XYZ file of C-alpha atoms in Angstrom:
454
model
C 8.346 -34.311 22.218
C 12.256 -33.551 23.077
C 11.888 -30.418 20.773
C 9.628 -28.886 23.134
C 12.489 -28.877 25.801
C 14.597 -26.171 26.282
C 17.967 -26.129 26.850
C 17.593 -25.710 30.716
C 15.303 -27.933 30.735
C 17.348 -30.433 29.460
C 20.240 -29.692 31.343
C 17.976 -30.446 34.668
C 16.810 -33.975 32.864
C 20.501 -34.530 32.623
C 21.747 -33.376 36.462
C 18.414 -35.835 37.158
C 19.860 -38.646 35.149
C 23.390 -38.344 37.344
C 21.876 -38.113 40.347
C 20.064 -41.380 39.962
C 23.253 -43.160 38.195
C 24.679 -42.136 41.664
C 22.422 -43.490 43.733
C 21.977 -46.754 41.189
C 25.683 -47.510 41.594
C 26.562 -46.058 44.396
C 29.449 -44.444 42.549
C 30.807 -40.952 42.796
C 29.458 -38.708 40.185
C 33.352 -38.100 38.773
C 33.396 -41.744 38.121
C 30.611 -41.926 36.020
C 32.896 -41.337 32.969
C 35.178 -43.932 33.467
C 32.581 -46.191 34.238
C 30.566 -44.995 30.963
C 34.044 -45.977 29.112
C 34.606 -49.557 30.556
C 31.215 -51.031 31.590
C 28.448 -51.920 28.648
C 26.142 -51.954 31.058
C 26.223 -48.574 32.107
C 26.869 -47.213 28.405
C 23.592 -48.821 27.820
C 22.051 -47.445 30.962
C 22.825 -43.972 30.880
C 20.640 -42.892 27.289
C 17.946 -45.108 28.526
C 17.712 -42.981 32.619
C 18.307 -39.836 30.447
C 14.556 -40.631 28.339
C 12.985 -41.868 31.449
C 14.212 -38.574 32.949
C 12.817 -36.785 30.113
C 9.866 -38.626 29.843
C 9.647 -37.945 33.829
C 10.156 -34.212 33.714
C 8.221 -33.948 30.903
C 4.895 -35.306 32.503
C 5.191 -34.053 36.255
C 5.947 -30.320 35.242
C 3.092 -28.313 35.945
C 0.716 -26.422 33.173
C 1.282 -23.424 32.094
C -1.449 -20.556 33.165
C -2.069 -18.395 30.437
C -4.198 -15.031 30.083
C -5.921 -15.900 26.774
C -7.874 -12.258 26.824
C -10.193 -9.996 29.432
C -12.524 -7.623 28.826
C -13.501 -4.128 30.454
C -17.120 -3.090 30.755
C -17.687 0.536 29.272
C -21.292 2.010 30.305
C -22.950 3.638 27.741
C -22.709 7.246 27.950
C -25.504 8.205 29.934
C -24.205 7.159 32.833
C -21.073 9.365 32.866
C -21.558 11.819 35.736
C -19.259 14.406 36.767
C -18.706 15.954 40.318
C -21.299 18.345 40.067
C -23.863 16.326 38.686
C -22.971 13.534 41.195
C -24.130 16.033 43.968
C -27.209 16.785 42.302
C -28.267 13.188 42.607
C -27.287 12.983 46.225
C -29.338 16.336 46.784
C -32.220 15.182 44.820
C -32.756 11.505 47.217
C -33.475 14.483 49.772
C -32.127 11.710 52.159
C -29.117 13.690 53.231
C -28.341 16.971 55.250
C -26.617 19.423 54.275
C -23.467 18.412 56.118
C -23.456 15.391 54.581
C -24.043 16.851 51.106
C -20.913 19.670 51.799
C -18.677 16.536 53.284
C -19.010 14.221 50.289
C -18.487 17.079 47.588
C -15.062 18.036 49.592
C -14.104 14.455 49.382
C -15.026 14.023 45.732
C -12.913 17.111 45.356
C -9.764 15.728 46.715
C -11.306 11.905 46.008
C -8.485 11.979 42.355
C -11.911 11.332 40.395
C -13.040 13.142 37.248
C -15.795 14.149 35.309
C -15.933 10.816 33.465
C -17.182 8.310 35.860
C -19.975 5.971 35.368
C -23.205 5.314 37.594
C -25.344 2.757 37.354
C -28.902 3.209 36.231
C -30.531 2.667 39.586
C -28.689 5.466 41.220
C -28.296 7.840 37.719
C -32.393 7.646 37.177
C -33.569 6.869 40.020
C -37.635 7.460 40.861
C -37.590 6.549 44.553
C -35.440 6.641 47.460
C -33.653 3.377 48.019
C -32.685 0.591 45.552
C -34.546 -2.909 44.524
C -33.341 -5.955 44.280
C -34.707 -6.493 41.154
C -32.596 -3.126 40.020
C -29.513 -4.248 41.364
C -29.322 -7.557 39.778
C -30.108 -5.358 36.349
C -27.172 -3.610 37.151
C -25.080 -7.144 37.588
C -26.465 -8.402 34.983
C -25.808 -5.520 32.697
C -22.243 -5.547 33.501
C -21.287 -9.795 33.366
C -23.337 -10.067 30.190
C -21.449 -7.575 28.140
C -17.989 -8.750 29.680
C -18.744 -12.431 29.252
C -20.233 -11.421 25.860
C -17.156 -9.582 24.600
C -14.733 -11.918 26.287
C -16.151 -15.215 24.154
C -15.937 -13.042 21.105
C -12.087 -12.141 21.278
C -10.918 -15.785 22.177
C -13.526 -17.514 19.977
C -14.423 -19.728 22.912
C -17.775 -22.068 22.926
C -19.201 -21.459 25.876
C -19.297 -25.478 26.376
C -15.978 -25.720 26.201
C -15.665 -23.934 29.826
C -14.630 -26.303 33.085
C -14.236 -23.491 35.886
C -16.634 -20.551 36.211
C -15.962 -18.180 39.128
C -17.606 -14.965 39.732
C -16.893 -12.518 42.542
C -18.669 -9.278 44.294
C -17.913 -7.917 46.967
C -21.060 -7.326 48.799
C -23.699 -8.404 46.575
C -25.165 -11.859 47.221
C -28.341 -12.827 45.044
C -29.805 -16.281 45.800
C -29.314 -18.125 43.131
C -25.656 -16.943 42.874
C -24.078 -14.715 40.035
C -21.662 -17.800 39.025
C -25.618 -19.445 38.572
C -26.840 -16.473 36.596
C -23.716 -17.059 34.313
C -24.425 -20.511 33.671
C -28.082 -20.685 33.053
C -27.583 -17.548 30.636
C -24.475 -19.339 28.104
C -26.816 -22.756 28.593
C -23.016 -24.396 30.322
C -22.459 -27.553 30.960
C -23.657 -29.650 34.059
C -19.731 -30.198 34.794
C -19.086 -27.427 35.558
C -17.171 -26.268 38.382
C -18.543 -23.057 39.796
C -17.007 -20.992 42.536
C -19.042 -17.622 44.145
C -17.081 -15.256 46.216
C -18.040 -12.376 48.010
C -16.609 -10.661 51.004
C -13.026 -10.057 49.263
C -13.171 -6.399 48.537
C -10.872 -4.516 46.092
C -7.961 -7.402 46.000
C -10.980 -9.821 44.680
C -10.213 -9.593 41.219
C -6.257 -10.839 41.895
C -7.439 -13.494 44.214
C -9.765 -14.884 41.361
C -6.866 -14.802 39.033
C -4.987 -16.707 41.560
C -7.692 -19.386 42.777
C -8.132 -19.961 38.805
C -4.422 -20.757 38.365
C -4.254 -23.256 41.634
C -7.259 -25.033 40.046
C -5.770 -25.181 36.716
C -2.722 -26.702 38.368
C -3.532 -28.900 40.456
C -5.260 -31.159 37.148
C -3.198 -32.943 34.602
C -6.358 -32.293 32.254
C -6.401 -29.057 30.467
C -9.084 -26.936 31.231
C -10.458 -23.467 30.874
C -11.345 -21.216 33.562
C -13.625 -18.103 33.044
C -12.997 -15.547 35.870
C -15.870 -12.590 36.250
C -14.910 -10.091 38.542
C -18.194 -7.478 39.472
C -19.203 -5.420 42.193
C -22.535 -3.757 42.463
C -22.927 0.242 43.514
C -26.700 0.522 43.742
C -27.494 -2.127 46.498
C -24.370 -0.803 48.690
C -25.172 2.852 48.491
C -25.004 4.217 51.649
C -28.495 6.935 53.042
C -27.535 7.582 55.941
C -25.090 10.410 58.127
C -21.816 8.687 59.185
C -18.841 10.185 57.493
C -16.806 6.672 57.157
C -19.587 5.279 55.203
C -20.229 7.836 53.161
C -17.144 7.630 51.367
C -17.999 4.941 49.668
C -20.441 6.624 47.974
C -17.987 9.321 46.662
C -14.967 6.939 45.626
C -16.907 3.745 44.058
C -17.632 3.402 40.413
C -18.935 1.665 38.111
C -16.919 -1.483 36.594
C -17.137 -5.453 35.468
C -14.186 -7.463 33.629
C -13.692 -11.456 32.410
C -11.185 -12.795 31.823
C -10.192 -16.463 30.442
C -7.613 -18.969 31.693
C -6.021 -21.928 30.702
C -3.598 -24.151 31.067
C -3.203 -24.969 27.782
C -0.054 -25.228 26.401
C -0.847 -24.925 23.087
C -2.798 -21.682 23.493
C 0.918 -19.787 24.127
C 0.774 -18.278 20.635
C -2.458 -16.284 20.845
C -2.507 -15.729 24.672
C -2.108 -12.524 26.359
C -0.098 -13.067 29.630
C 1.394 -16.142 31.030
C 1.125 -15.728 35.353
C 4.719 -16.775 36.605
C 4.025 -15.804 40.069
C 1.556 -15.240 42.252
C 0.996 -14.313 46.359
C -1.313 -13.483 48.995
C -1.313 -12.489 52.640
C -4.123 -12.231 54.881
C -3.275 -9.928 57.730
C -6.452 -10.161 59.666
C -5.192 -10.667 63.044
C -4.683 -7.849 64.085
C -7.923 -6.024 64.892
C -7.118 -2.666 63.500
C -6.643 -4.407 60.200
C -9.630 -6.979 60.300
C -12.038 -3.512 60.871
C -9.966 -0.838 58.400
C -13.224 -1.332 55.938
C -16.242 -2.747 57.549
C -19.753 -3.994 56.387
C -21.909 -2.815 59.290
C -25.298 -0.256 60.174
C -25.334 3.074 61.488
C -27.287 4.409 64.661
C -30.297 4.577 62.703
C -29.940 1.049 61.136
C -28.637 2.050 57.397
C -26.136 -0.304 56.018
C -23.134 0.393 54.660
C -19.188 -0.144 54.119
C -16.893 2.130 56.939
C -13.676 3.361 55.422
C -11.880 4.288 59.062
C -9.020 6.692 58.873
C -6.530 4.308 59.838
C -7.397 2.411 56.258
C -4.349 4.043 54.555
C -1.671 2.809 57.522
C -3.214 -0.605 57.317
C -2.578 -0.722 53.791
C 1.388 0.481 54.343
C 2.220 -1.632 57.533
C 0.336 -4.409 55.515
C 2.802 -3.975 52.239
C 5.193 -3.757 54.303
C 4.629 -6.994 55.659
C 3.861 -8.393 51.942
C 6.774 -7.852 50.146
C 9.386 -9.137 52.773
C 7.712 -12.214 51.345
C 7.193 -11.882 47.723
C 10.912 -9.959 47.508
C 12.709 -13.271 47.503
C 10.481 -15.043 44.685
C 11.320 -11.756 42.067
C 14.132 -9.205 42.889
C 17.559 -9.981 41.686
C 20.097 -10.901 44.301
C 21.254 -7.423 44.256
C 18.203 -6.039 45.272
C 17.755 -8.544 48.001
C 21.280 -7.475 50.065
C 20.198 -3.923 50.299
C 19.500 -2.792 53.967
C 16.466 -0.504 53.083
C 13.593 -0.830 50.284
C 14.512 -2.758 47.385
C 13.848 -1.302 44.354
C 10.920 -3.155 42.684
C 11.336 -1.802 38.987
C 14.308 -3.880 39.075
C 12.251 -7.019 38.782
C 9.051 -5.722 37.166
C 8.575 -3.436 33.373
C 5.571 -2.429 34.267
C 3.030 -2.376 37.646
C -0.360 -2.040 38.095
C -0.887 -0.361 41.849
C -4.373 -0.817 43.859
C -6.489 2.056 42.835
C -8.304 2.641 45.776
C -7.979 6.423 46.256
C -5.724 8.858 45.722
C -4.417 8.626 49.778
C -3.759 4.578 48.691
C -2.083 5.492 45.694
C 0.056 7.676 47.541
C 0.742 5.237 50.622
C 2.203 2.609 48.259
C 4.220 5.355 46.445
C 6.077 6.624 49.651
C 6.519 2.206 50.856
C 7.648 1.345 48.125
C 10.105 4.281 46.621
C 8.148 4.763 43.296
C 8.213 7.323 41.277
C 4.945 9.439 39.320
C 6.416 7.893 35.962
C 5.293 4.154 38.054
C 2.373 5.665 39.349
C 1.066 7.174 36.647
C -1.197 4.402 35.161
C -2.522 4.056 38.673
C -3.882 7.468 39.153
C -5.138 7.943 35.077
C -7.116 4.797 36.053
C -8.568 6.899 39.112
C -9.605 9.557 37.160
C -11.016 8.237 34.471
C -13.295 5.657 35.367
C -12.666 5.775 39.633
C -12.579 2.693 42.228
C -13.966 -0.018 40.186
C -13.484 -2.113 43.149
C -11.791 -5.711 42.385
C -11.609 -5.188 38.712
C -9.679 -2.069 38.716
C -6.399 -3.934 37.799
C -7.640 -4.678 34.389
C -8.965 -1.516 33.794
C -5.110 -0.262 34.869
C -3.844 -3.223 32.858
C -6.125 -1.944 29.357
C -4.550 1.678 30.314
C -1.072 0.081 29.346
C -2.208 -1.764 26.294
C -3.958 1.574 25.195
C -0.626 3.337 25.648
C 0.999 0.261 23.941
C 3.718 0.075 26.777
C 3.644 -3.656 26.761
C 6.650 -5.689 24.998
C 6.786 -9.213 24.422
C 8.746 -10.700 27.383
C 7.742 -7.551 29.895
C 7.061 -8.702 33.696
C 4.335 -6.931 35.635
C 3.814 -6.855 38.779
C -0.855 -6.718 39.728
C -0.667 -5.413 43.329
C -4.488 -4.899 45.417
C -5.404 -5.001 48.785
C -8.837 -6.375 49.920
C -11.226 -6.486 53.061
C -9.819 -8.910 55.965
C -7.343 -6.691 55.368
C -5.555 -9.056 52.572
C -2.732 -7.936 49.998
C -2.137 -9.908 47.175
C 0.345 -9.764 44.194
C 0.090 -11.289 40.573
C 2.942 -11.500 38.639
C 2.670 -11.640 34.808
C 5.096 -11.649 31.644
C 3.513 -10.710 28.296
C 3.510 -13.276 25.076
C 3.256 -10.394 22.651
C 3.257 -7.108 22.128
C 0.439 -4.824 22.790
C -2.062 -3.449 19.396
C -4.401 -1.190 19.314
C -8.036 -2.963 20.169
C -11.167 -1.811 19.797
C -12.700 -2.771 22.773
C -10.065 -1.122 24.771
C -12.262 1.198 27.230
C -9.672 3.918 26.675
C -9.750 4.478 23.031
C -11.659 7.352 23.352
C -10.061 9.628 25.635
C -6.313 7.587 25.745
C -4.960 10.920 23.860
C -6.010 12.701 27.224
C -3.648 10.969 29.581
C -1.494 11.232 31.211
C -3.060 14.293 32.129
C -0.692 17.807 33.656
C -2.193 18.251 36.772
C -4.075 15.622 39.093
């Protein structure tokens, strides 16, 4: 047991063990010595308070929360549209006017997308105007199946053997729920805990992370917690004439990842990523924030999601307001005592930025000081597969691993920002180096990036 200590760790075991020989005798701590000398009683004491402080520190220090492995979901290649094809879809509904058609091609133009973007099938091959229910859970289902699918296969996990299930999308809301879908499909157990959220936006794959790691900690049993982070294009695409919500239609892509958490300690030798830090701030309050992206209908009674104008300051003031607190939990004392912006690549290796457009990309770029060598993964991930909503981080986070950039011991910092308007931070440091995998959704086109121009 005492071999699993380290040396810090027993150092605070042994400040413990002084502090309550204090308080025992009421002696002074520079005593202790001479007392240690002279009395049997306290040369008996002392080893026995240093195992019960041991013993104490051993079994009130919290779990570990470890990344065992995540997965990426890669369409097949039929659903890879480029620019120009995407327009030929929107022209072909025959449910938008030509202003609309001209606005959404100039802001696919300047969007930071590429050619290489997926669809889903709904909207790619579609027969009618408007989307089914019936099609959109395909798509869902589509997506968490091969995710959940390739996620048991890389950690060698029986399904059975999972305690926490929790599933989030955005928007989409079946009855019964996607975390419901999940379990009736693996056949899980009746035990299990199942958590459905919705409503969270882009920062929904961090917060999932997050809620998995305060569940994991607050047992003393070990437990495994599978996280599926989804979002579903074809039941949010937007038919109607208002420029805000038509956006969404020409930044939103595409995407689905899983991953699996534990708190076992034992697992450190074949997991991924150990979290060492995590934060979020909800900044909904003020009203210009609470309404930057809005669920709502047009004049004419078409739902959609409204991306206002002022969504890019919101995002700034609100990272502003972020990292005054998470500064103090990561940056070096050095950092801290500067006047102006502290210089995050100080603390982290590596960071995985929000992905939410070019104009985002660029917003947390100018707040934060960085530099296109930082930003880089951040706007590769853009281009290649677009805003993948909450599970763009791991997409970003597959980018390094493709690039083999990660180093045993590395920190990196998972920054998103969500609906409400939220921003929330994950901090990681990776067990091992990364390998080639062949799951990775990059290895086909990684030799592509970073690209000249963007």
């Amino acid at each position: 047991m005492m071999r699993n200590l380290t040396y810090v760790q027993l150092l605070q075991a042994s400040f413990a063990t002084a502090f309550f020989l204090t308080l025992l005798f009421q002696t002074p701590l520079a005593h202790l010595i001479q007392l240690h000398s002279h009395n049997p009683t306290v040369s008996l004491s002392l080893p026995v308070c240093l195992l019960i402080s041991i013993l104490y520190y051993f079994y009130t220090r919290p779990f570990p929360v470890l990344m065992l492995d995540y997965a990426c979901f890669k369409p097949d290649f039929d659903r890879k549209f480029s620019l120009e094809a995407c327009l030929y879809l929107v022209r072909r509904t025959q449910r938008f006017s030509s202003k609309s058609e001209d606005f959404m091609m100039g802001i696919c133009n300047k969007s930071g997308l590429g050619d290489e973007t997926y669809l889903p099938s709904p909207i790619a091959f579609q027969t009618e105007s408007g989307v089914k229910l019936e099609s959109a859970i395909e798509e869902s289902k589509e997506g968490i199946f091969s995710v959940i699918d390739s996620l048991l296969s890389k950690t060698q996990t029986d399904p059975r053997r999972i305690d926490i299930v929790i599933v989030t999308s955005g928007i989409f809301a079946p009855v019964p729920s996607l975390t419901s879908l999940v379990v009736n499909h693996y056949s899980l157990r009746p035990d299990v805990k199942t958590f459905n959220l919705s409503g969270m936006g882009c920062s929904s794959g961090v917060i999932s992370i997050d809620m998995a790691a305060k569940l994991l900690k607050s047992s003393r049993r070990i437990g495994y917690a599978l996280v599926v982070v989804t979002e579903n294009i074809s039941s949010n695409w937007y038919f109607g004439h208002d420029r805000p919500m038509l956006v969404t239609n020409c930044i939103f892509r595409v995407g689905c990842a899983a991953a699996m958490i534990t708190n076992d300690s034992s697992c450190r030798a074949v997991a991924k990523m150990e979290l060492v830090n995590s934060l979020r701030t909800h900044h909904g309050a003020d009203d210009s924030a609470y309404t930057a992206a809005f669920q709502l209908e047009d004049e004419a009674g078409n739902p959609g999601v409204a991306l206002k104008k002022d969504l890019v300051r919101v995002a700034g003031v609100g990272l502003r307001e972020h990292i005054r607190s998470l500064a103090p939990r990561v940056l070096p004392l050095s950092e801290l005592s500067k006047p102006n912006v502290p210089d995050f690549t100080k603390a982290f290796d590596h960071i995985c930025i929000h992905t939410g457009g070019k104009a985002v990309i660029e917003q947390v770029s100018r707040v934060l000081l960085l530099g296109d060598e930082v930003t880089e993964p951040a706007r590769m991930c853009l281009h290649r597969f677009g805003n993948t909503s909450g599970s763009l981080v791991f997409y970003e986070l597959s980018y390094f691993e493709a690039k083999k950039r990660l180093k045993r011991g590395d920190k990196m910092w998972m920054l998103a920002f969500g609906t409400g308007f939220k921003v929330c931070s994950l901090v990681w440091k990776s067990l091992s180096d990364s390998c080639k995998e062949i799951e990775n959704p990059w290895n086909d086109c990684i030799h592509r990036y970073p690209l000249k121009k963007w």
